[in-house]
Coordinates of C-alpha atoms in Angstrom, one line a residue:
M179 CA 9.6 -4.6 28.9
A180 CA 6.5 -7.3 28.4
Q181 CA 7.1 -10.3 30.3
G182 CA 5.8 -14.0 29.7
N183 CA 4.3 -15.9 32.7
Q184 CA 7.0 -17.8 34.6
S185 CA 7.6 -21.4 34.2
V186 CA 8.7 -22.9 37.6
Q187 CA 10.1 -26.4 37.7
D188 CA 11.5 -26.6 41.1
Q189 CA 9.6 -24.4 43.2
Q190 CA 11.7 -24.7 46.4
S191 CA 15.1 -24.1 44.8
N192 CA 12.7 -20.7 43.5
T193 CA 11.7 -19.7 47.0
T194 CA 15.4 -19.8 48.4
A195 CA 16.8 -17.6 45.5
A196 CA 14.3 -15.1 45.7
S197 CA 14.7 -15.0 49.5
H198 CA 18.5 -14.9 48.7
A199 CA 17.9 -11.8 46.7
K200 CA 15.3 -10.0 48.6
S201 CA 18.1 -10.3 51.9
S202 CA 20.8 -9.1 49.5
R203 CA 18.9 -6.0 48.7
K204 CA 17.7 -5.5 52.4
S205 CA 21.3 -5.8 53.0
A206 CA 22.6 -3.3 50.2
A207 CA 19.9 -0.8 51.2
K208 CA 20.9 -0.8 55.3
T209 CA 24.6 -0.2 53.9
A210 CA 23.8 2.5 51.8
S211 CA 21.6 4.5 54.5
K212 CA 24.2 3.8 57.1
T213 CA 26.9 5.2 54.8
T214 CA 25.0 8.4 54.0
R215 CA 24.2 9.4 57.5
K216 CA 28.0 9.2 58.1
S217 CA 28.3 13.0 57.7
A218 CA 26.4 15.8 55.8
P219 CA 27.0 16.6 52.1
S220 CA 30.1 18.2 51.6
K221 CA 30.6 21.4 49.9
V222 CA 33.2 20.3 47.3
F223 CA 30.1 17.1 46.2
T224 CA 27.4 19.4 46.5
A225 CA 29.1 22.5 44.3
R226 CA 30.2 19.7 42.1
L227 CA 26.8 18.1 41.8
E228 CA 24.5 21.4 41.7
S229 CA 26.5 22.5 38.6
R230 CA 25.6 19.3 36.8
K231 CA 22.3 18.4 38.5
D232 CA 19.7 19.5 36.0
E233 CA 21.4 18.2 32.7
L234 CA 21.8 14.6 34.9
E235 CA 17.8 14.9 35.6
R236 CA 17.0 15.9 32.0
L237 CA 19.0 13.0 31.0
F238 CA 17.8 10.5 33.5
S239 CA 14.0 11.6 32.8
S240 CA 14.4 11.1 29.1
L241 CA 15.2 7.8 29.7
Y242 CA 12.7 6.9 32.7
S243 CA 9.7 8.2 34.5
D244 CA 11.1 7.1 38.1
H245 CA 11.9 9.9 40.5
D246 CA 12.7 7.2 43.3
Q247 CA 15.5 5.9 41.2
F248 CA 17.0 8.8 40.5
D249 CA 16.9 9.8 44.0
A250 CA 18.5 6.7 44.5
L251 CA 21.5 7.5 42.1
I252 CA 21.7 10.8 43.7
E253 CA 22.1 9.2 47.4
A254 CA 24.7 6.4 45.9
M255 CA 26.7 9.3 44.6
A256 CA 26.8 11.2 48.0
A257 CA 27.8 8.0 49.6
A258 CA 30.3 6.9 46.9
Y259 CA 32.1 10.4 47.7
A260 CA 31.6 10.2 51.1
D261 CA 33.5 6.7 51.3
R262 CA 35.9 8.1 48.9
P263 CA 39.7 8.0 50.7
A264 CA 41.7 11.1 51.4
D265 CA 44.4 10.7 49.1
L266 CA 41.8 10.0 46.4
K267 CA 40.0 13.1 46.8
R268 CA 43.8 15.0 46.9
L269 CA 44.1 13.4 43.1
D270 CA 40.9 14.3 42.3
K271 CA 41.8 18.1 43.1
T272 CA 45.0 17.7 41.2
R273 CA 43.3 16.3 38.1
E274 CA 40.6 19.1 37.9
A275 CA 43.4 21.2 37.7
D276 CA 44.8 19.8 34.7
P277 CA 42.3 17.7 33.0
E278 CA 44.1 16.7 29.9
W279 CA 46.8 14.9 31.8
Y280 CA 46.2 11.6 29.8
K281 CA 46.9 13.5 26.6
R282 CA 50.3 13.9 27.6
G283 CA 53.3 13.3 25.5
D284 CA 55.3 11.1 27.9
M285 CA 52.1 8.7 28.4
F286 CA 52.9 5.3 27.6
G287 CA 50.9 2.2 28.6
M288 CA 51.0 -1.6 28.5
T289 CA 48.1 -4.2 28.7
M290 CA 48.2 -7.9 30.4
Y291 CA 46.6 -10.4 32.5
T292 CA 47.4 -10.3 36.2
D293 CA 47.7 -14.2 36.3
L294 CA 49.6 -14.5 32.8
F295 CA 52.1 -11.7 33.9
A296 CA 52.4 -12.3 37.7
G297 CA 49.8 -14.9 39.4
D298 CA 47.8 -12.7 41.4
L299 CA 47.4 -9.1 42.1
K300 CA 49.7 -9.2 45.5
K301 CA 52.5 -10.7 43.2
L302 CA 51.9 -8.1 40.4
A303 CA 52.5 -5.2 43.1
E304 CA 56.1 -6.8 43.6
K305 CA 56.8 -6.5 39.6
I306 CA 56.2 -2.7 39.9
P307 CA 60.1 -1.7 39.5
Y308 CA 59.5 -3.7 35.7
L309 CA 56.9 -1.8 34.8
K310 CA 58.7 1.6 36.2
E311 CA 61.8 0.4 34.2
Q312 CA 59.8 1.0 30.9
K313 CA 59.1 4.5 32.6
L314 CA 55.0 3.6 32.0
T315 CA 52.1 5.9 33.5
Y316 CA 49.4 3.6 32.3
L317 CA 48.8 -0.2 33.1
H318 CA 45.6 -1.8 31.6
L319 CA 44.9 -5.1 33.9
M320 CA 42.4 -7.2 32.0
P321 CA 38.9 -8.2 33.8
L322 CA 39.9 -9.4 37.1
L323 CA 36.2 -9.1 38.9
T324 CA 34.9 -11.9 40.1
M325 CA 33.9 -14.6 37.1
P326 CA 32.9 -18.2 36.7
H327 CA 35.5 -20.7 35.8
P328 CA 36.2 -21.5 33.0
N329 CA 33.9 -20.6 31.0
N330 CA 34.0 -16.5 31.3
D331 CA 35.2 -15.0 28.0
G332 CA 38.4 -14.0 29.2
G333 CA 36.8 -12.4 32.1
Y334 CA 34.0 -10.4 30.2
A335 CA 31.4 -12.8 31.8
V336 CA 31.3 -11.2 35.6
E337 CA 29.4 -12.6 38.2
D338 CA 30.0 -9.7 40.8
F339 CA 31.0 -6.2 39.6
D340 CA 32.0 -5.0 43.4
T341 CA 34.5 -7.8 43.7
V342 CA 37.9 -9.2 43.0
D343 CA 38.0 -12.5 41.8
P344 CA 39.5 -14.7 44.7
K345 CA 42.2 -16.5 42.1
L346 CA 43.4 -13.4 41.5
G347 CA 43.1 -12.0 45.4
T348 CA 40.6 -9.5 47.4
N349 CA 39.4 -5.9 47.0
E350 CA 42.1 -4.7 49.4
D351 CA 44.7 -6.1 47.2
L352 CA 43.8 -4.1 44.2
A353 CA 43.2 -1.2 46.5
E354 CA 46.9 -1.5 47.7
L355 CA 48.1 -2.2 44.3
A356 CA 46.4 1.0 42.6
K357 CA 48.1 2.9 45.7
K358 CA 51.9 1.4 44.8
L359 CA 51.2 2.2 40.9
R360 CA 50.0 5.6 41.7
R361 CA 53.5 6.2 43.8
A362 CA 55.4 4.6 40.6
G363 CA 53.3 7.3 38.3
I364 CA 51.0 4.7 37.0
S365 CA 47.4 5.3 36.4
L366 CA 45.6 1.8 37.0
C367 CA 42.8 0.9 34.2
I368 CA 40.3 -2.1 34.7
D369 CA 37.5 -3.3 32.5
F370 CA 34.1 -2.4 33.0
V371 CA 31.8 -4.6 31.3
M372 CA 28.4 -2.5 30.8
N373 CA 26.6 -4.9 28.1
H374 CA 26.1 -8.1 30.3
T375 CA 26.6 -10.1 33.1
A376 CA 27.3 -13.7 33.6
S377 CA 24.5 -16.5 33.7
T378 CA 26.1 -17.4 37.1
H379 CA 25.5 -13.5 38.5
R380 CA 23.0 -13.4 41.2
W381 CA 20.7 -11.3 39.5
A382 CA 21.0 -13.9 36.9
K383 CA 20.3 -16.7 39.5
A384 CA 17.4 -15.1 41.0
A385 CA 15.9 -14.6 37.7
Q386 CA 16.3 -18.2 36.6
A387 CA 14.7 -19.3 39.9
G388 CA 11.6 -17.2 39.1
D389 CA 11.8 -13.5 40.7
P390 CA 9.8 -11.3 37.8
E391 CA 12.0 -8.1 39.5
Y392 CA 14.9 -9.5 38.1
Q393 CA 14.0 -11.1 35.5
D394 CA 13.1 -7.8 34.2
Y395 CA 17.0 -6.9 34.5
Y396 CA 17.7 -8.9 31.4
F397 CA 15.5 -9.4 28.1
C398 CA 13.5 -12.7 29.0
Y399 CA 10.8 -13.9 26.6
D400 CA 8.4 -17.1 27.0
D401 CA 8.1 -17.7 23.0
R402 CA 10.2 -16.8 20.0
T403 CA 7.9 -13.7 19.1
V404 CA 10.0 -10.7 20.0
P405 CA 13.1 -12.5 19.9
D406 CA 12.7 -13.4 16.1
E407 CA 11.7 -9.6 15.9
Y408 CA 14.8 -8.4 17.3
D409 CA 17.0 -11.4 15.2
A410 CA 15.5 -9.6 12.0
H411 CA 17.6 -6.8 12.5
V412 CA 20.1 -7.4 14.8
P413 CA 23.5 -8.4 13.5
Q414 CA 25.3 -11.8 15.2
V415 CA 28.2 -10.9 17.0
F416 CA 29.8 -14.4 17.0
P417 CA 27.9 -16.2 14.2
N418 CA 30.0 -19.2 14.0
T419 CA 30.9 -19.9 17.3
A420 CA 27.7 -18.5 19.1
P421 CA 25.1 -18.4 16.6
G422 CA 22.2 -16.6 17.5
N423 CA 21.0 -13.4 19.6
F424 CA 19.2 -15.4 22.5
S425 CA 19.4 -18.7 24.4
W426 CA 17.1 -20.9 25.5
N427 CA 17.1 -21.2 29.4
E428 CA 15.9 -24.4 30.2
Q429 CA 15.5 -23.7 34.2
M430 CA 13.9 -20.4 33.6
G431 CA 11.6 -21.8 30.6
K432 CA 12.7 -18.4 28.6
W433 CA 14.7 -17.2 25.9
V434 CA 17.3 -14.7 27.3
M435 CA 19.4 -12.2 24.8
T436 CA 22.6 -13.5 25.0
Q437 CA 24.4 -11.4 22.0
F438 CA 27.7 -12.5 22.7
Y439 CA 27.8 -16.2 24.4
P440 CA 25.0 -18.2 26.3
F441 CA 26.9 -17.6 29.4
Q442 CA 26.8 -13.5 28.9
W443 CA 23.4 -12.1 29.4
D444 CA 22.7 -8.9 28.1
L445 CA 21.5 -6.3 30.9
N446 CA 18.3 -4.0 30.2
Y447 CA 18.9 -0.8 31.0
R448 CA 15.2 0.2 30.0
N449 CA 15.0 -0.9 33.7
P450 CA 16.6 2.1 36.0
K451 CA 17.4 0.0 38.8
V452 CA 20.1 -1.8 36.3
L453 CA 21.5 1.7 35.5
V454 CA 21.8 2.7 39.0
A455 CA 23.3 -0.4 40.3
M456 CA 25.9 -0.5 37.4
L457 CA 27.0 3.3 37.9
S458 CA 26.9 2.6 41.5
S459 CA 29.8 -0.4 41.1
V460 CA 31.7 2.2 38.7
M461 CA 32.0 4.6 41.7
H462 CA 32.7 1.7 44.1
L463 CA 35.5 0.5 42.1
A464 CA 36.9 3.9 41.7
N465 CA 36.9 4.3 45.3
L466 CA 39.6 1.3 45.5
G467 CA 41.9 3.7 43.2
V468 CA 41.0 2.5 39.5
E469 CA 41.5 5.9 37.4
V470 CA 40.5 4.8 34.3
F471 CA 37.5 2.5 33.1
R472 CA 37.6 1.0 29.7
I473 CA 33.6 0.4 28.7
D474 CA 33.2 -2.9 27.0
A475 CA 31.1 -3.1 24.1
V476 CA 29.4 0.2 25.2
P477 CA 27.6 0.5 21.2
Y478 CA 25.3 -2.4 22.2
I479 CA 23.9 -1.7 25.6
W480 CA 20.6 -0.3 24.4
K481 CA 17.9 -2.6 22.6
Q482 CA 15.3 -1.3 20.6
L483 CA 13.2 -3.2 18.2
G484 CA 13.4 -2.5 14.5
T485 CA 16.8 -1.5 15.3
N486 CA 20.3 -3.2 14.9
C487 CA 20.4 -2.0 18.5
R488 CA 23.8 -0.6 17.9
N489 CA 25.2 3.1 18.7
L490 CA 21.5 4.1 19.5
P491 CA 21.2 7.6 20.8
E492 CA 20.1 6.3 24.1
V493 CA 23.5 4.7 24.3
H494 CA 25.0 8.0 24.5
T495 CA 22.6 9.5 27.2
I496 CA 24.1 6.6 29.6
V497 CA 27.6 7.4 28.4
R498 CA 27.0 11.0 29.2
M499 CA 25.5 10.1 32.8
L500 CA 28.1 8.0 33.7
R501 CA 30.3 11.3 32.8
I502 CA 28.6 13.6 34.7
V503 CA 28.5 11.0 37.7
L504 CA 32.4 10.6 37.8
E505 CA 32.6 14.5 37.3
C506 CA 30.6 14.6 40.7
V507 CA 32.4 11.9 43.0
C508 CA 35.9 11.1 41.4
P509 CA 37.1 13.7 38.5
A510 CA 40.4 12.2 38.5
V511 CA 38.8 8.9 36.8
V512 CA 38.5 8.9 32.8
L513 CA 36.4 6.6 30.5
K514 CA 38.0 4.8 27.6
G515 CA 35.6 3.1 25.5
E516 CA 35.8 0.2 23.6
V517 CA 34.0 0.9 20.4
V518 CA 34.6 -1.4 17.4
M519 CA 32.7 0.6 14.7
A520 CA 33.5 2.6 11.7
P521 CA 35.3 6.0 12.0
K522 CA 32.2 8.1 11.3
E523 CA 30.6 6.5 14.6
L524 CA 33.4 7.2 16.8
A525 CA 33.1 10.9 17.4
A526 CA 29.5 10.7 18.7
Y527 CA 31.2 8.8 21.9
F528 CA 33.4 11.6 22.8
G529 CA 30.2 13.7 22.6
T530 CA 31.0 17.4 22.4
P531 CA 32.9 20.0 24.4
E532 CA 30.2 21.2 26.3
A533 CA 28.6 17.7 27.2
P534 CA 31.5 15.2 26.9
E535 CA 31.3 11.7 26.9
C536 CA 33.9 9.0 26.5
H537 CA 37.6 10.9 27.3
M538 CA 39.3 8.5 24.9
L539 CA 38.7 5.3 22.6
Y540 CA 40.4 2.5 21.6
N541 CA 41.8 3.1 18.1
V542 CA 40.8 -0.5 16.7
S543 CA 40.7 0.8 13.3
I544 CA 44.2 1.9 13.2
M545 CA 45.3 -1.3 14.3
V546 CA 44.1 -3.3 12.0
N547 CA 45.1 -1.1 9.0
L548 CA 48.6 -1.2 10.2
W549 CA 48.3 -4.6 9.6
S550 CA 46.9 -4.5 6.5
A551 CA 50.0 -2.0 5.2
L552 CA 52.3 -4.4 6.8
A553 CA 51.3 -7.4 4.9
S554 CA 50.3 -5.8 1.4
R555 CA 53.4 -3.4 1.8
D556 CA 50.6 -0.8 0.9
V557 CA 50.0 2.1 3.1
R558 CA 47.5 4.1 1.3
L559 CA 44.5 2.6 3.6
L560 CA 46.3 3.2 6.3
K561 CA 47.0 7.0 5.4
A562 CA 43.3 7.2 4.6
Q563 CA 42.1 6.3 8.1
I564 CA 44.7 8.3 9.7
D565 CA 43.3 11.2 7.7
K566 CA 39.6 10.5 9.0
L567 CA 40.6 10.2 12.8
N568 CA 43.0 13.1 12.3
A569 CA 39.8 14.9 11.1
L570 CA 37.4 14.3 14.1
P571 CA 37.2 17.3 16.5
D572 CA 40.3 18.4 19.0
N573 CA 38.3 16.4 21.8
C574 CA 38.6 13.0 20.1
W575 CA 41.7 11.3 21.8
F576 CA 42.9 7.6 21.2
V577 CA 44.8 4.8 22.7
N578 CA 47.3 3.2 19.8
Y579 CA 48.3 -0.4 20.1
L580 CA 49.3 -3.1 17.7
R581 CA 47.7 -6.2 20.0
C582 CA 45.8 -6.7 22.8
H583 CA 44.2 -9.5 24.3
D584 CA 41.5 -9.6 21.3
D585 CA 41.8 -10.6 17.8
I586 CA 42.4 -8.6 14.7
G587 CA 39.4 -8.2 13.1
W588 CA 39.6 -7.1 9.4
G589 CA 37.0 -4.4 9.6
L590 CA 38.5 -2.0 6.7
D591 CA 37.0 0.5 5.1
E592 CA 35.3 -1.2 2.3
D593 CA 34.4 2.0 0.6
V594 CA 38.1 3.4 0.8
E595 CA 39.2 -0.3 -1.0
R596 CA 37.1 0.0 -3.6
E597 CA 37.9 3.4 -4.8
L598 CA 41.8 2.3 -4.4
G599 CA 40.9 -0.6 -6.7
I600 CA 40.8 -3.2 -4.1
D601 CA 38.6 -5.9 -3.8
P602 CA 37.0 -5.7 0.0
L603 CA 36.6 -9.3 0.0
K604 CA 39.8 -10.6 -1.6
H605 CA 42.0 -8.2 0.2
K606 CA 40.6 -9.5 3.5
E607 CA 41.1 -13.6 2.5
F608 CA 44.2 -12.5 1.8
L609 CA 45.5 -10.7 4.9
Y610 CA 43.8 -13.6 7.4
H611 CA 45.2 -16.1 5.2
F612 CA 48.8 -14.4 5.0
Y613 CA 48.7 -14.0 8.6
E614 CA 48.0 -17.8 9.4
G615 CA 51.2 -18.3 7.1
A616 CA 49.3 -19.7 4.5
V617 CA 50.1 -17.1 1.8
P618 CA 53.4 -18.0 -0.8
G619 CA 56.2 -15.5 0.7
S620 CA 54.7 -15.4 4.3
W621 CA 57.0 -14.6 7.2
S622 CA 53.6 -15.0 9.6
M623 CA 53.0 -17.6 12.1
G624 CA 49.0 -17.1 13.3
E625 CA 45.9 -18.9 13.1
L626 CA 42.3 -17.9 12.2
Y627 CA 39.6 -16.9 14.6
N628 CA 35.7 -17.3 14.2
Y629 CA 36.1 -18.5 10.5
D630 CA 32.7 -18.3 8.8
E631 CA 32.4 -20.6 5.7
A632 CA 29.1 -18.7 4.7
T633 CA 30.6 -15.3 4.5
R634 CA 34.0 -16.2 4.4
D635 CA 34.9 -13.7 7.3
A636 CA 37.8 -14.6 9.5
R637 CA 39.9 -13.0 12.3
S638 CA 43.5 -13.5 13.1
C639 CA 45.7 -14.4 16.1
G640 CA 49.1 -13.7 17.4
T641 CA 51.5 -12.0 19.4
T642 CA 53.4 -8.9 17.6
A643 CA 56.6 -10.9 16.9
S644 CA 54.9 -14.2 15.7
L645 CA 53.2 -12.0 13.3
C646 CA 56.0 -10.1 12.3
G647 CA 58.4 -13.2 11.5
V648 CA 60.3 -13.2 14.1
E649 CA 59.2 -17.0 15.4
K650 CA 59.2 -18.7 11.9
A651 CA 62.8 -17.1 11.6
I652 CA 63.6 -18.7 15.0
I653 CA 62.3 -22.2 13.8
T654 CA 63.8 -22.6 10.5
H655 CA 67.0 -20.7 11.6
D656 CA 66.9 -18.1 9.2
K657 CA 69.3 -15.2 9.8
P658 CA 68.5 -13.3 7.1
L659 CA 64.5 -13.5 8.0
Y660 CA 65.1 -13.0 11.6
E661 CA 67.0 -9.6 10.8
T662 CA 64.2 -8.2 9.4
S663 CA 61.5 -9.8 11.5
V664 CA 62.9 -7.6 14.1
K665 CA 63.1 -4.2 11.7
R666 CA 59.3 -5.2 11.0
D667 CA 58.3 -5.5 14.7
L668 CA 60.4 -2.4 15.5
L669 CA 58.8 -0.5 12.8
M670 CA 55.2 -1.3 13.4
H671 CA 55.7 0.0 17.1
Q672 CA 57.4 3.0 16.2
A673 CA 54.6 4.2 13.9
V674 CA 51.8 3.4 16.2
G675 CA 54.3 5.7 18.9
F676 CA 54.2 8.5 16.1
L677 CA 50.4 8.9 15.6
R678 CA 48.0 10.9 17.6
G679 CA 46.7 9.6 20.9
F680 CA 49.5 7.7 23.1
P681 CA 51.0 4.4 22.8
M682 CA 49.9 0.8 25.0
L683 CA 52.3 -1.9 24.7
N684 CA 50.4 -5.9 24.8
C685 CA 52.6 -7.3 27.7
G686 CA 55.5 -9.6 26.3
D687 CA 55.8 -7.5 23.1
E688 CA 58.4 -5.3 24.7
I689 CA 60.5 -8.9 24.9
G690 CA 59.1 -10.2 21.7
Q691 CA 57.5 -13.0 23.4
L692 CA 56.1 -15.8 20.6
N693 CA 52.9 -17.8 20.6
G694 CA 52.0 -20.1 23.0
W695 CA 51.4 -23.1 21.4
D696 CA 50.5 -25.1 24.6
Y697 CA 47.1 -24.0 24.7
K698 CA 45.6 -26.3 22.5
E699 CA 46.8 -29.3 25.5
D700 CA 44.4 -27.4 27.9
P701 CA 41.0 -28.5 27.5
D702 CA 39.5 -25.5 29.1
R703 CA 41.1 -23.3 26.3
V704 CA 41.9 -25.1 23.2
E705 CA 38.5 -24.0 21.8
D706 CA 39.3 -20.1 21.7
S707 CA 42.1 -19.5 19.3
R708 CA 43.0 -16.2 20.9
N709 CA 44.4 -17.8 23.7
L710 CA 47.3 -18.1 21.3
H711 CA 48.7 -14.6 22.4
R712 CA 47.4 -15.3 26.3
S713 CA 50.1 -17.1 27.5
K714 CA 52.0 -16.5 30.6
F715 CA 54.8 -14.0 31.0
D716 CA 58.0 -15.5 30.4
W717 CA 60.4 -14.0 32.8
D718 CA 63.3 -16.3 32.1
K719 CA 63.1 -14.3 28.4
A720 CA 62.7 -11.1 30.2
A721 CA 65.9 -11.4 31.9
L722 CA 67.6 -11.2 28.9
R723 CA 66.5 -7.8 28.2
K724 CA 69.6 -7.0 29.9
K725 CA 72.0 -9.1 28.0
S726 CA 73.3 -7.0 24.3
G727 CA 72.3 -8.1 20.9
T728 CA 69.3 -10.3 22.1
L729 CA 65.8 -10.5 20.7
Q730 CA 64.8 -9.2 24.0
N731 CA 67.4 -6.6 24.7
R732 CA 67.0 -5.2 20.8
L733 CA 63.0 -4.9 21.4
F734 CA 63.5 -3.4 24.9
K735 CA 65.7 -0.4 23.6
G736 CA 63.5 -0.2 20.6
M737 CA 60.6 0.6 23.0
A738 CA 62.5 2.6 25.0
E739 CA 63.6 4.8 22.0
V740 CA 59.9 5.4 20.8
R741 CA 59.0 6.5 24.7
E742 CA 62.0 8.9 24.0
E743 CA 60.9 10.2 20.7
R744 CA 57.7 11.2 22.5
H745 CA 59.3 14.1 24.7
D746 CA 59.8 16.1 21.3
P747 CA 57.5 19.4 22.3
C748 CA 55.6 18.0 19.0
F749 CA 54.0 15.4 20.8
A750 CA 52.3 18.1 23.3
P751 CA 48.3 17.5 23.1
D752 CA 47.7 20.5 21.0
A753 CA 49.9 19.4 18.3
W754 CA 48.7 19.8 14.6
V755 CA 49.4 16.2 13.3
S756 CA 48.4 15.2 9.5
T757 CA 49.8 12.5 6.8
W758 CA 51.8 14.0 3.8
D759 CA 52.2 12.5 0.2
T760 CA 55.2 10.6 -0.1
F761 CA 54.6 9.1 -3.9
N762 CA 55.4 5.9 -2.7
D763 CA 52.5 3.9 -1.7
A764 CA 55.1 1.8 0.5
V765 CA 55.9 4.7 2.7
L766 CA 53.9 6.2 5.3
A767 CA 54.6 10.0 6.3
V768 CA 53.1 11.9 9.0
V769 CA 54.0 15.4 10.1
R770 CA 53.7 16.9 13.6
K771 CA 53.7 20.3 14.2
V772 CA 53.5 23.0 16.9
E773 CA 54.7 26.6 17.2
G774 CA 58.2 26.7 15.6
E775 CA 59.0 23.1 15.8
T776 CA 58.1 20.5 12.7
L777 CA 58.7 16.8 13.1
I778 CA 58.5 13.9 10.3
G779 CA 58.1 10.5 10.6
L780 CA 58.7 8.4 7.9
F781 CA 58.1 4.6 7.6
N782 CA 58.7 2.0 4.8
F783 CA 56.5 -0.7 5.2
S784 CA 58.4 -2.7 2.4
E785 CA 61.6 -5.2 2.5
H786 CA 62.9 -3.4 -0.2
D787 CA 64.5 0.2 -0.2
Q788 CA 62.2 3.0 -1.4
H789 CA 62.4 6.5 -2.0
A790 CA 60.1 9.4 -0.6
H791 CA 59.3 13.1 -1.6
L792 CA 57.4 15.2 0.3
N793 CA 56.3 18.5 -1.4
A794 CA 56.7 22.0 0.3
S795 CA 54.0 23.6 1.7
E796 CA 53.9 27.5 3.0
G797 CA 54.3 27.2 6.8
I798 CA 54.7 23.5 7.1
L799 CA 57.5 22.5 5.1
D800 CA 59.4 25.7 3.7
A801 CA 61.6 23.1 1.2
P802 CA 60.7 19.9 -0.5
L803 CA 61.9 16.9 1.6
D804 CA 63.7 13.7 -0.4
A805 CA 64.6 10.6 1.7
D806 CA 65.8 7.4 1.0
L807 CA 64.9 4.3 3.2
E808 CA 65.9 1.0 3.7
P809 CA 63.8 -1.9 4.6
Y810 CA 61.6 -1.3 7.3
E811 CA 63.4 1.6 8.2
A812 CA 61.6 4.5 10.4
R813 CA 63.1 8.0 10.2
F814 CA 62.5 11.1 12.0
V815 CA 63.5 14.6 10.5
Q816 CA 63.3 17.5 12.6
L817 CA 62.7 21.1 10.9

């Protein structure tokens, strides 16, 4: 990458930072060298590498002409394997014999912030009995690596990819938690932020101090010539709250690419040192016991002038290399991609059966379409989206969810909307105003996020219970609304649990936790409305899950019923799954079939009684099926 002349404002600071960076590099090299000398290469590791090395080298060479860095990657892999604890190597062996373990019907996940749920990692470990009570098999902890405070984008601005944030604990705490979770049958997932670092990362600090080596870890320019060329083609991620794709750094005297926020510097993967360093960090975290990595913002990681810098072929080359590295060093580990793109872009992130990439993806589009169906009482868009995802190859697998740490971005399929006679912009405006409670008849209590007056685009925030009407019913003492809202909440979870893939709860949804409006009183949090659904877990409310008739009891039991339903043989990984016409736009039908057994899920997305009719089809439905459904009823029919 072309770099301009350095602008140095503080020579002493520059010298100190550069010296520190060199010292750090020497220390890291010494440690790596010492590690690789510990023992001869393992036969197991050697065999895994030999079967994949040619492809890995070919992929690496397609991006870089740097044999030394390829050798550095192989050395880092050997060192990571040598350092891998014995119990994790045993897990590797088990998973190699059962490579589709994450597709089992009994998979059931939860995502949470460590500090909001328990305070820190040690205290979270003490709460494992609560997780076991829910028969979880998968726990996704939101970003927990060292981050600046308070500006860290919920932890997605990372200062150190190898170290747990001191506010949450230590690396030893993370390893101990992972071990205890494994004993409880729960796989640990954490985020790995591939696209950027915090502006306070040691690489960024060295770059700001004038070190050209570390300026080449990012995209740094003396003037606006190249940034303007990028901006001509690259859309803005947050045009309202963080406009532009570049930020001026006064200390460095350069423009730096910051597609997300000014304090998040985009990494330059054209530099092989960046790739090797980041892959080394993934292996290090895997050796602490992490079993699943949610790779954040992966479509953005490769930049090319003249393109929109999204979904470029080089992205897939890098993800494929990451997959190969993990298969060699720690094959128990799987990759979950965060790909907020159209369905036509998704299949590529799974790779092919011969050259796989991600094991699974976040099912963002279904989440959005579920909320759209609930507000509009119309399942046609949802059905169309499910059909598109079910049509993807068998190697495509999804984590299905209703809410997570993020907003609901109304990225519906506009072509399908138009085919159905729906105006995309008017429908989007209806949805985000509906979920902020600004549409007549709305039951919801949420907030807008990132409203853009120019494009009339906006996203929505709020907890599942509050968006489904529970909060409004409690405030207004409206018992009929309360009962209906609980049914809505349960319907949404029952629907998400029936789809292809496995369900993941947002922590607190199992007890109907409401919005945390107190974020408005915190100056460090008030500017981000996503904090509305990022509040501390209410353990007093959780205690009510055992008291019959309470909101917490009803929802907790409802989640248990979702889990029990998934023990049916029709939730086997190879089950045939399809939607079915109900001749009623308010009712979704999904058919699951394995040899000799068929299971039908019927979901009424309206507050009125509805009738559904399903036509017969040879080999699937031997006879027509008719059903009368109560408001917001989910019914399962075994054939």
